[in-house]
Coordinates of C-alpha atoms in Angstrom, one line a residue:
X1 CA 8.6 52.0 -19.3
X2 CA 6.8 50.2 -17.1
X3 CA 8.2 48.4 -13.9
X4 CA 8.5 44.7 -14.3
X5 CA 6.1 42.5 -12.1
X6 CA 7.0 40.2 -9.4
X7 CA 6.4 37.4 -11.7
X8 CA 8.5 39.3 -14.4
X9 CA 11.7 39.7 -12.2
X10 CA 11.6 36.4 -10.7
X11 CA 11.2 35.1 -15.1
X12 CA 13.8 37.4 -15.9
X13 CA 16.2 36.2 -13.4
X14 CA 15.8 32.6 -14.3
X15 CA 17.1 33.4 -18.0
X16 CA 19.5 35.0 -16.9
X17 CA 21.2 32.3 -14.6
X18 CA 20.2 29.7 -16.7
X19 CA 24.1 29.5 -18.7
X20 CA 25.2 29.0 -14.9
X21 CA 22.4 26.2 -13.9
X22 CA 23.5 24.2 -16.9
X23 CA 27.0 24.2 -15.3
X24 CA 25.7 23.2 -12.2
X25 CA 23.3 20.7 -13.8
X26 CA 26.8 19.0 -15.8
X27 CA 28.8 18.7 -12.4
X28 CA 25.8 16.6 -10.8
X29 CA 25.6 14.5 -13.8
X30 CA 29.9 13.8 -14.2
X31 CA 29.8 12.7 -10.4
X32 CA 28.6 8.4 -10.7
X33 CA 25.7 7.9 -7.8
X34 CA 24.7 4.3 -8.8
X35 CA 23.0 3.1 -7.2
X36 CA 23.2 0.1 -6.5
X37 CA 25.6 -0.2 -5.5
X38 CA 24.6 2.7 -3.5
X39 CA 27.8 4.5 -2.9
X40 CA 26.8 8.1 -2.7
X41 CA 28.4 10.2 0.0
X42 CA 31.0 11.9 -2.7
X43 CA 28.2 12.8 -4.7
X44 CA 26.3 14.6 -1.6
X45 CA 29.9 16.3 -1.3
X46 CA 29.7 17.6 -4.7
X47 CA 26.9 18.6 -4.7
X48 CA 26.9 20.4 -1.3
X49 CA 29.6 22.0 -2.6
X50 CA 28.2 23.6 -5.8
X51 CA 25.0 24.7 -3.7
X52 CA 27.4 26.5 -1.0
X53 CA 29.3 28.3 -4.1
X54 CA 25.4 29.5 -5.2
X55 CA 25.6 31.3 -1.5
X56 CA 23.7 28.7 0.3
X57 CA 23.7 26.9 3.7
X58 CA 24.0 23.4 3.7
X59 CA 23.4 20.6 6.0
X60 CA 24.6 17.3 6.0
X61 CA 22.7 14.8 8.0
X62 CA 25.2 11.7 7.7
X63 CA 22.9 8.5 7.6
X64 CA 24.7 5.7 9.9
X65 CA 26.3 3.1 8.5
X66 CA 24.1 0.2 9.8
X67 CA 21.2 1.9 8.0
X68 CA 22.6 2.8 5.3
X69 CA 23.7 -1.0 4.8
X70 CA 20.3 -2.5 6.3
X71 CA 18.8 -0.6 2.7
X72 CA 21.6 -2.1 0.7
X73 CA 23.6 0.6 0.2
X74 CA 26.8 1.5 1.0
X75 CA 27.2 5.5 2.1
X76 CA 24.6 8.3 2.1
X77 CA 24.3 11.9 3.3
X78 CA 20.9 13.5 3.3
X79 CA 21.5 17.5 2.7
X80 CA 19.2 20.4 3.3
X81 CA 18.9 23.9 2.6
X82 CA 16.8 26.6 4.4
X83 CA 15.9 29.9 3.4
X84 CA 13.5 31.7 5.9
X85 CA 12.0 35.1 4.4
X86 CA 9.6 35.3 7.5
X87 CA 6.5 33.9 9.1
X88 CA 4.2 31.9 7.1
X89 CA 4.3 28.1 5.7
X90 CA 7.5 25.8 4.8
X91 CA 7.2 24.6 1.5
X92 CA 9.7 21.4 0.9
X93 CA 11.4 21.1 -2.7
X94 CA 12.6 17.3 -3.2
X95 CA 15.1 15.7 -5.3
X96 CA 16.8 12.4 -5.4
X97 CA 20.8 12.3 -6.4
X98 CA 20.9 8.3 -6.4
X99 CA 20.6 6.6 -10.1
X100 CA 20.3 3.2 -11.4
X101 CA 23.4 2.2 -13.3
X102 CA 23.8 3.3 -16.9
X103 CA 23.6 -0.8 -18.5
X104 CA 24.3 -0.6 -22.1
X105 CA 23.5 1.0 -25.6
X106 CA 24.8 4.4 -24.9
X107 CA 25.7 6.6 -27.7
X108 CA 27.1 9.3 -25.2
X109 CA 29.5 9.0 -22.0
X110 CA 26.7 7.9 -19.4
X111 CA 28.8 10.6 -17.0
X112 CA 29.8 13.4 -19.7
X113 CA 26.9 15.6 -19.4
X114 CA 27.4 15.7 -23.7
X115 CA 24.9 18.8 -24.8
X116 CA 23.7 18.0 -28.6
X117 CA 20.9 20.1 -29.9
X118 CA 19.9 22.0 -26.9
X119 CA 19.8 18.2 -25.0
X120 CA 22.2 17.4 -22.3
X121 CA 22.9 13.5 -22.1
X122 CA 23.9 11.2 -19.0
X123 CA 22.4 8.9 -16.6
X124 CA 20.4 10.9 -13.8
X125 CA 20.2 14.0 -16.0
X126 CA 16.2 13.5 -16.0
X127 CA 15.7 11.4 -12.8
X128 CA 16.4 13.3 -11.0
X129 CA 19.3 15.3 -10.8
X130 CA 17.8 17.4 -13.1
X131 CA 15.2 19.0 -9.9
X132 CA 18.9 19.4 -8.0
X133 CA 19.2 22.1 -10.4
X134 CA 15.8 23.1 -11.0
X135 CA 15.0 23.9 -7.0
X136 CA 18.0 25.3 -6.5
X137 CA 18.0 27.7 -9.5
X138 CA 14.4 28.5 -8.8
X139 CA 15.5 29.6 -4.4
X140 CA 18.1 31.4 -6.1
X141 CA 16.2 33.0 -7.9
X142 CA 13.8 34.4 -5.3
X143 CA 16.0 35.3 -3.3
X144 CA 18.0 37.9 -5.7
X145 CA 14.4 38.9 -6.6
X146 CA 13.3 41.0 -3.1
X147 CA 10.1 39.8 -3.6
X148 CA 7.5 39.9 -0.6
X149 CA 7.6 36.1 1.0
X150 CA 6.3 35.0 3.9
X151 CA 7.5 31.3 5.3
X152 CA 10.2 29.2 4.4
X153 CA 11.9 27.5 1.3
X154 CA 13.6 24.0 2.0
X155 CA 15.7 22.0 -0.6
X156 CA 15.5 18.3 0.2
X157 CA 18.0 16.4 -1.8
X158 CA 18.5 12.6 -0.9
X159 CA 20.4 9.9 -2.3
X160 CA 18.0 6.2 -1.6
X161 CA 15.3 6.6 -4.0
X162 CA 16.1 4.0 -5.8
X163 CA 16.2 1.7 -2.5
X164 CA 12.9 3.0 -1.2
X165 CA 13.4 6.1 -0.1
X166 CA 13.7 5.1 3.5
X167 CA 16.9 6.8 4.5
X168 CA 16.4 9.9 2.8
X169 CA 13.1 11.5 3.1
X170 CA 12.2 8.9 5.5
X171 CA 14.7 9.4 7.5
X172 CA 14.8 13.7 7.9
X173 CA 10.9 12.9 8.8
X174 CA 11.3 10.5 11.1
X175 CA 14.5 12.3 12.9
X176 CA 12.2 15.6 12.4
X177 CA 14.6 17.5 10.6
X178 CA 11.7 18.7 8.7
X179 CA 7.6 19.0 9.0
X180 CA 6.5 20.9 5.7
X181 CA 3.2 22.3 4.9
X182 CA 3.3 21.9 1.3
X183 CA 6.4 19.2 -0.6
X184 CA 7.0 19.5 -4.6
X185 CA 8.9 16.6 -5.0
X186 CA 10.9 15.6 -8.6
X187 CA 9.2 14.7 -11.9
X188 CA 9.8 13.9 -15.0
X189 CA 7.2 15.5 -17.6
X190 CA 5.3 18.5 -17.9
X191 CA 2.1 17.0 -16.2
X192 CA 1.5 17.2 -12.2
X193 CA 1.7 13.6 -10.3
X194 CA -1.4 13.5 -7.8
X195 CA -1.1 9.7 -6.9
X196 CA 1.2 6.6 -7.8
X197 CA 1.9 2.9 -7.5
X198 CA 3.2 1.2 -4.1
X199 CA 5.5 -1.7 -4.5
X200 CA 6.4 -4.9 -3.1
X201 CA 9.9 -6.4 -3.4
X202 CA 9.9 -10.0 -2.4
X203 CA 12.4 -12.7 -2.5
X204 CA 12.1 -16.0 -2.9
X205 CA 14.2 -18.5 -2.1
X206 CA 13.8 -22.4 -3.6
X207 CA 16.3 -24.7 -1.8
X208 CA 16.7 -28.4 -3.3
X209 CA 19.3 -30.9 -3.1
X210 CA 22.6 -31.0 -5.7
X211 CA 23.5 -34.5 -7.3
X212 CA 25.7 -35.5 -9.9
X213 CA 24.2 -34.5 -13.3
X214 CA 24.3 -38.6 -14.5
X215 CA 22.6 -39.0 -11.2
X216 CA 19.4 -36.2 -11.5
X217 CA 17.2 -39.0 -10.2
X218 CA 19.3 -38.6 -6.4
X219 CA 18.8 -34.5 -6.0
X220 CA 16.2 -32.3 -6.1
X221 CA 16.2 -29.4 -8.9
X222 CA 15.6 -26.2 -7.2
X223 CA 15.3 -24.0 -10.6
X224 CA 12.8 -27.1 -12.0
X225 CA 10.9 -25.7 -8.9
X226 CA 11.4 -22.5 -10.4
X227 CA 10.3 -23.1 -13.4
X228 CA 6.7 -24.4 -12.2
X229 CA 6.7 -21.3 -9.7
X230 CA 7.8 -18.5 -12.8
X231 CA 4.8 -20.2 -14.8
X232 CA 1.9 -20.4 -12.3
X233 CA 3.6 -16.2 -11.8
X234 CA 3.1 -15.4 -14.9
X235 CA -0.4 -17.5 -14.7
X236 CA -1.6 -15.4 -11.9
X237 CA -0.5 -11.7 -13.3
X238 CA -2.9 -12.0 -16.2
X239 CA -5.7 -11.6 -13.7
X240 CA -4.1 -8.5 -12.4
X241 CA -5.6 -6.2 -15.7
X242 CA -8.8 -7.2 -14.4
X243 CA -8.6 -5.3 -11.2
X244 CA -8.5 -1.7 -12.7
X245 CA -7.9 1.3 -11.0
X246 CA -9.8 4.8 -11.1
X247 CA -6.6 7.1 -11.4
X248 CA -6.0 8.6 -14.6
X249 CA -2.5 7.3 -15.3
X250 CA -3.2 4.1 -13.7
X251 CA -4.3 1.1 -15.0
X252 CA -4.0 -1.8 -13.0
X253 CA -1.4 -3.9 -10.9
X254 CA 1.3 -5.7 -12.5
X255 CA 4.4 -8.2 -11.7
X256 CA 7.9 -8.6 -12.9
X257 CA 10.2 -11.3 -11.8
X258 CA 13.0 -9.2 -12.6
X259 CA 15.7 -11.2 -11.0
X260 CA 16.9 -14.9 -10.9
X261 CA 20.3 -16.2 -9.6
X262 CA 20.8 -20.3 -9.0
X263 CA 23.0 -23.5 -9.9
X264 CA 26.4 -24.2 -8.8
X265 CA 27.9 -25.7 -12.5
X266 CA 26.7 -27.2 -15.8
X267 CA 27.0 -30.6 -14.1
X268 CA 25.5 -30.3 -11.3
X269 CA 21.7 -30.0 -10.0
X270 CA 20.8 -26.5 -8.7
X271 CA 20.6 -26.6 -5.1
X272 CA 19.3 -22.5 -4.4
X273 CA 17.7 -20.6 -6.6
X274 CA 16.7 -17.1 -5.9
X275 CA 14.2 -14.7 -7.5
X276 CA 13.2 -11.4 -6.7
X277 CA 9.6 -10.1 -7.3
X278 CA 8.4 -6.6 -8.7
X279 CA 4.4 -6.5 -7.6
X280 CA 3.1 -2.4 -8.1
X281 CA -0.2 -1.8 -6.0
X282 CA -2.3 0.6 -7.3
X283 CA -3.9 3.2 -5.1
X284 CA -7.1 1.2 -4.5
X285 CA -5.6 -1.7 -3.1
X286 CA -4.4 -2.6 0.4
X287 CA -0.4 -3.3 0.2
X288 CA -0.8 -5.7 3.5
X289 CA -3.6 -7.4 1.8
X290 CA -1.5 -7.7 -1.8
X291 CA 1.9 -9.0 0.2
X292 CA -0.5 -11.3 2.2
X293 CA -2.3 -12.6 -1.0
X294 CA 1.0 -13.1 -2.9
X295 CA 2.9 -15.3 -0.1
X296 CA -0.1 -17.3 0.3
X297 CA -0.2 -18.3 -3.6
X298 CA 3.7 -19.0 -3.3
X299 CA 3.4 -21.0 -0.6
X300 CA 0.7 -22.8 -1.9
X301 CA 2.7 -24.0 -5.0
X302 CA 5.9 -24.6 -2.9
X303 CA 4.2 -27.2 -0.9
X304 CA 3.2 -29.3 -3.8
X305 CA 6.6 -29.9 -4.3
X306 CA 8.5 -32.6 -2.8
X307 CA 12.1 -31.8 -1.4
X308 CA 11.6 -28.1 -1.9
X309 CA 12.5 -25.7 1.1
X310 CA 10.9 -22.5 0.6
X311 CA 12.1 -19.1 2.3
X312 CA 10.5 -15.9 1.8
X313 CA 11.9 -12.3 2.3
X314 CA 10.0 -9.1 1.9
X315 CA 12.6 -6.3 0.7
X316 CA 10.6 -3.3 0.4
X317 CA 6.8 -2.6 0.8
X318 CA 6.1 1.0 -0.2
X319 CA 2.8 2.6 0.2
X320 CA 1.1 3.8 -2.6
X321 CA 1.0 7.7 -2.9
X322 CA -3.0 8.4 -3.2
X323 CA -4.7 12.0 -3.8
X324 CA -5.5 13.7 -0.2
X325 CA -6.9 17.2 1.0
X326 CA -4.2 19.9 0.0
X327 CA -3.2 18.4 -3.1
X328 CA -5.5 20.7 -5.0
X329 CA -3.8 23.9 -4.0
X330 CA -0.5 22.8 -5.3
X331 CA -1.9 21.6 -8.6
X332 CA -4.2 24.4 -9.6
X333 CA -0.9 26.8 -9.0
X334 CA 1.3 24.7 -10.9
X335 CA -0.9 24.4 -14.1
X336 CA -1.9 27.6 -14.1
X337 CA 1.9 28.5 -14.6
X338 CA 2.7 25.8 -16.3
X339 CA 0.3 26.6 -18.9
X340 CA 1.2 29.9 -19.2
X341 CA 4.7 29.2 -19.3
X342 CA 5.0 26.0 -21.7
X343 CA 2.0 27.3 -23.6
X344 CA 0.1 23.7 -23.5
X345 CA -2.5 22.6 -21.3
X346 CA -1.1 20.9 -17.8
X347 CA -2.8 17.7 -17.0
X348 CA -3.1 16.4 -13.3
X349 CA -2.4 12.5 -13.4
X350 CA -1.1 9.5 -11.5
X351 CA 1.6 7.4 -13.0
X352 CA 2.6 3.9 -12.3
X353 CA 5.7 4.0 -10.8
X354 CA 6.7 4.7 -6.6
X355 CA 9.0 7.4 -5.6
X356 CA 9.9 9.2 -3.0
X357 CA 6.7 11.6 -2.6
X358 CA 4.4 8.9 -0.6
X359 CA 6.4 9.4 2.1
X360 CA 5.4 13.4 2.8
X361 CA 2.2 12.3 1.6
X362 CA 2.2 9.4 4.1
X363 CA 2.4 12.0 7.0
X364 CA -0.6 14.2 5.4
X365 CA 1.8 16.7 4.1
X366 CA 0.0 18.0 0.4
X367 CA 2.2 17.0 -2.0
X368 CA 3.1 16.5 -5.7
X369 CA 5.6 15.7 -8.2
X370 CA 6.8 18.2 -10.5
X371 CA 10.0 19.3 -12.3
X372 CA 12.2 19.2 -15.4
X373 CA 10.7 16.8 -18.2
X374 CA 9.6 16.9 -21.8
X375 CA 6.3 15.4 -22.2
X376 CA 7.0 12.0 -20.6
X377 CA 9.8 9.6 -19.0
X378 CA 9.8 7.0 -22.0
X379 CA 10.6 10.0 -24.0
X380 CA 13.4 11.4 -21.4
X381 CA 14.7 7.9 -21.9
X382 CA 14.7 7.6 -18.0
X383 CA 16.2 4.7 -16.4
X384 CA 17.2 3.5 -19.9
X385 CA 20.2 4.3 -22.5
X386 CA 21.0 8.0 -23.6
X387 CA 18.8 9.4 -20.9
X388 CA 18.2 13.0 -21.8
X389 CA 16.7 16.5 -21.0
X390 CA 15.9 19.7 -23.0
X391 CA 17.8 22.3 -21.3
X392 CA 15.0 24.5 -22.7
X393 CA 12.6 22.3 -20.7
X394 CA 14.9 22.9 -17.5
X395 CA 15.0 26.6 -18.0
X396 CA 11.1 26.6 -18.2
X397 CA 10.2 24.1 -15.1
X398 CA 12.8 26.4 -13.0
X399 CA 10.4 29.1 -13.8
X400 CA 7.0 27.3 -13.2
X401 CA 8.6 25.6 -9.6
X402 CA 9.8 29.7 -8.6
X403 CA 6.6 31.2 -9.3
X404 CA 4.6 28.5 -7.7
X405 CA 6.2 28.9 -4.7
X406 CA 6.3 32.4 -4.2
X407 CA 2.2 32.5 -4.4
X408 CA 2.6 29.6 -2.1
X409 CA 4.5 32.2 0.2
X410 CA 2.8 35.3 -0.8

């Protein structure tokens, strides 16, 4: 019989710790990570924990409180793993443990990790816990392998995606914990992410005057002034599919009011009202221009309106994550496994969302998002009820991510 290739061993390895990755993969999804509220630090614990029983070293970089409030949140602990097999690059595997809360229409526990059909259930099982498991499964595996590397394996695994991202990999860059060469960073399908939307959160604040509701005529109604400001908002995004963008994946820019709070009782004129803004920037446009543009067409309305005070707050701004130099490396390695392995062509795309990749990208580093998924997040259910992944699918991305990086450190 012939001996097994590199490629073989590493394969082989993979299939047969998969039983044990599921485990791993079911602990990471019964510990909550909401966030918001944004409460992760037991969840780092956890899942420090479960990486040091796989034989690894972990790190714990404690964020400080007053950051870790200043993003919203209320505890997180950025952890990192290095492997070293000798001289040569660092390549950087990234995964998010914070989730958005589970909301309703569950038909499994949201925290059970229930496995039906092959298909493990629960909030964060797909984005992104999932790539906890994936990254780690796929060091582990070569590192039993005694493969030839050359350069360094990091596991990156951060808990403020959901918030912006700027306490987790923001924060190991800017503290320079790390400084990559190459970052694979979590997805959520079998295609490669080569670019993706920025976003602007922005608040907005409409301040009146209360009355007596027999007396309307001696207040000022902040949510009427709402309701004039939601309209000319939804007036003004209809323009937006106009302005298209040349990313496959990408269409154009959109908006979401996805938050109103106001009024102090039935009886009484609303004083405050409060809405938050969801603009995405597509890679084309200029985030300073699009926050600039936005104000200015708020403002505009505001002042039209007697009595109304108007106070605006910008809660995140994050760049959008464009294609650069280096990118092509990590994507032609990637499909060509990923082809081979999932037996389907691998397509290179951008997607509309932000995560947490911009920010490697942001200091040149190549990057790309890649990981567990089935063919796309609408069909992972992500960030919606019975959120799901094919453990098949998780077995087979743990393969793609291993082999990937042991050309990238051949």
């Amino acid at each position: 019989m012939a001996p097994m290739s590199d490629a073989e061993i590493i394969k082989t390895l993979i299939d047969r710790s998969h039983p044990e990755q599921v485990r791993f993969l079911a602990e990471l999804v019964r510990v909550p990570s909401d966030n918001p509220p944004g409460d992760c630090a037991a969840h780092a614990q956890r899942a420090a924990v479960l990486l040091e029983d796989l034989g690894f070293t972990v790190e714990r970089h404690i964020v400080p409180e007053s950051e870790v409030r200043a993003q919203g949140m209320i505890s997180a602990t950025n952890l990192i793993v290095r492997r070293r097999f000798g001289a040569g690059p660092t390549v950087a595997l990234n995964a998010h443990g914070d989730v958005v809360p589970p909301g309703e229409g569950w038909t499994a526990d949201p925290y059970g990790a229930q496995i039906r059909d092959g298909i493990m259930y629960g909030r964060g099982v797909a984005v992104s816990k999932s790539d906890f498991a994936t990254y780690a499964f796929a060091l582990k595996a070569l590192e039993e392998s005694g493969v030839a590397l050359h350069g360094t394996v990091e596991l990156h695994f951060t808990y403020d995606e959901e918030a912006g991202g700027l306490i987790g990999p923001g924060w190991l860059l800017e503290h320079e914990l790390t400084r990559p060469d190459f970052v694979i960073s979590a997805g959520f399908a079998y295609n490669v992410v080569v670019a993706h939307n920025g976003c602007l959160h922005l608040e907005v604040r409409l301040e009146g005057r209360s009355a007596h509701a027999a007396r309307p005529d001696t207040g000022v109604d902040a949510l009427e002034a709402a309701t004039q400001l939601l309209s000319s908002l939804y007036t003004l995004r209809r323009t937006y599919s106009s302005i298209r963008s040349k990313v496959p994946g990408i269409e154009h820019p959109t908006l979401v009011v996805g938050l109103i709070q106001g009024g102090i009782n039935t009886n009484v004129v609303p004083d405050v009202v409060t809405m938050r803004i969801d603009r995405r920037i597509i890679p084309e446009e200029d985030p300073q221009a699009v926050e600039s543009a936005l104000r200015a067409h708020i403002e505009k309305l505001c002042r039209s309106m007697p009595g109304i005070h108007l106070a605006l707050r910008r809660i995140l701004l994050a760049q959008p994550f464009r294609p650069m130099p280096g990118q092509e490396r990590l994507v032609a390695i990637i499909q060509r496994y990923g082809e081979s392995i999932m037996g389907e062509s691998i397509a290179a795309n951008g997607v509309p969302m932000y995560t947490d990749a911009r920010l490697y990208s942001a200091k040149g580093i190549p990057t790309v998002l890649y990981g567990a998924g089935p063919h796309s997040l609408l069909e992972a259910n992500g960030h919606r009820a019975d959120e799901k992944l094919s453990l098949e699918d998780l077995r087979r991305a743990t393969q793609v991510v291993a082999l990937t990086v042991a050309e990238l450190l051949s």
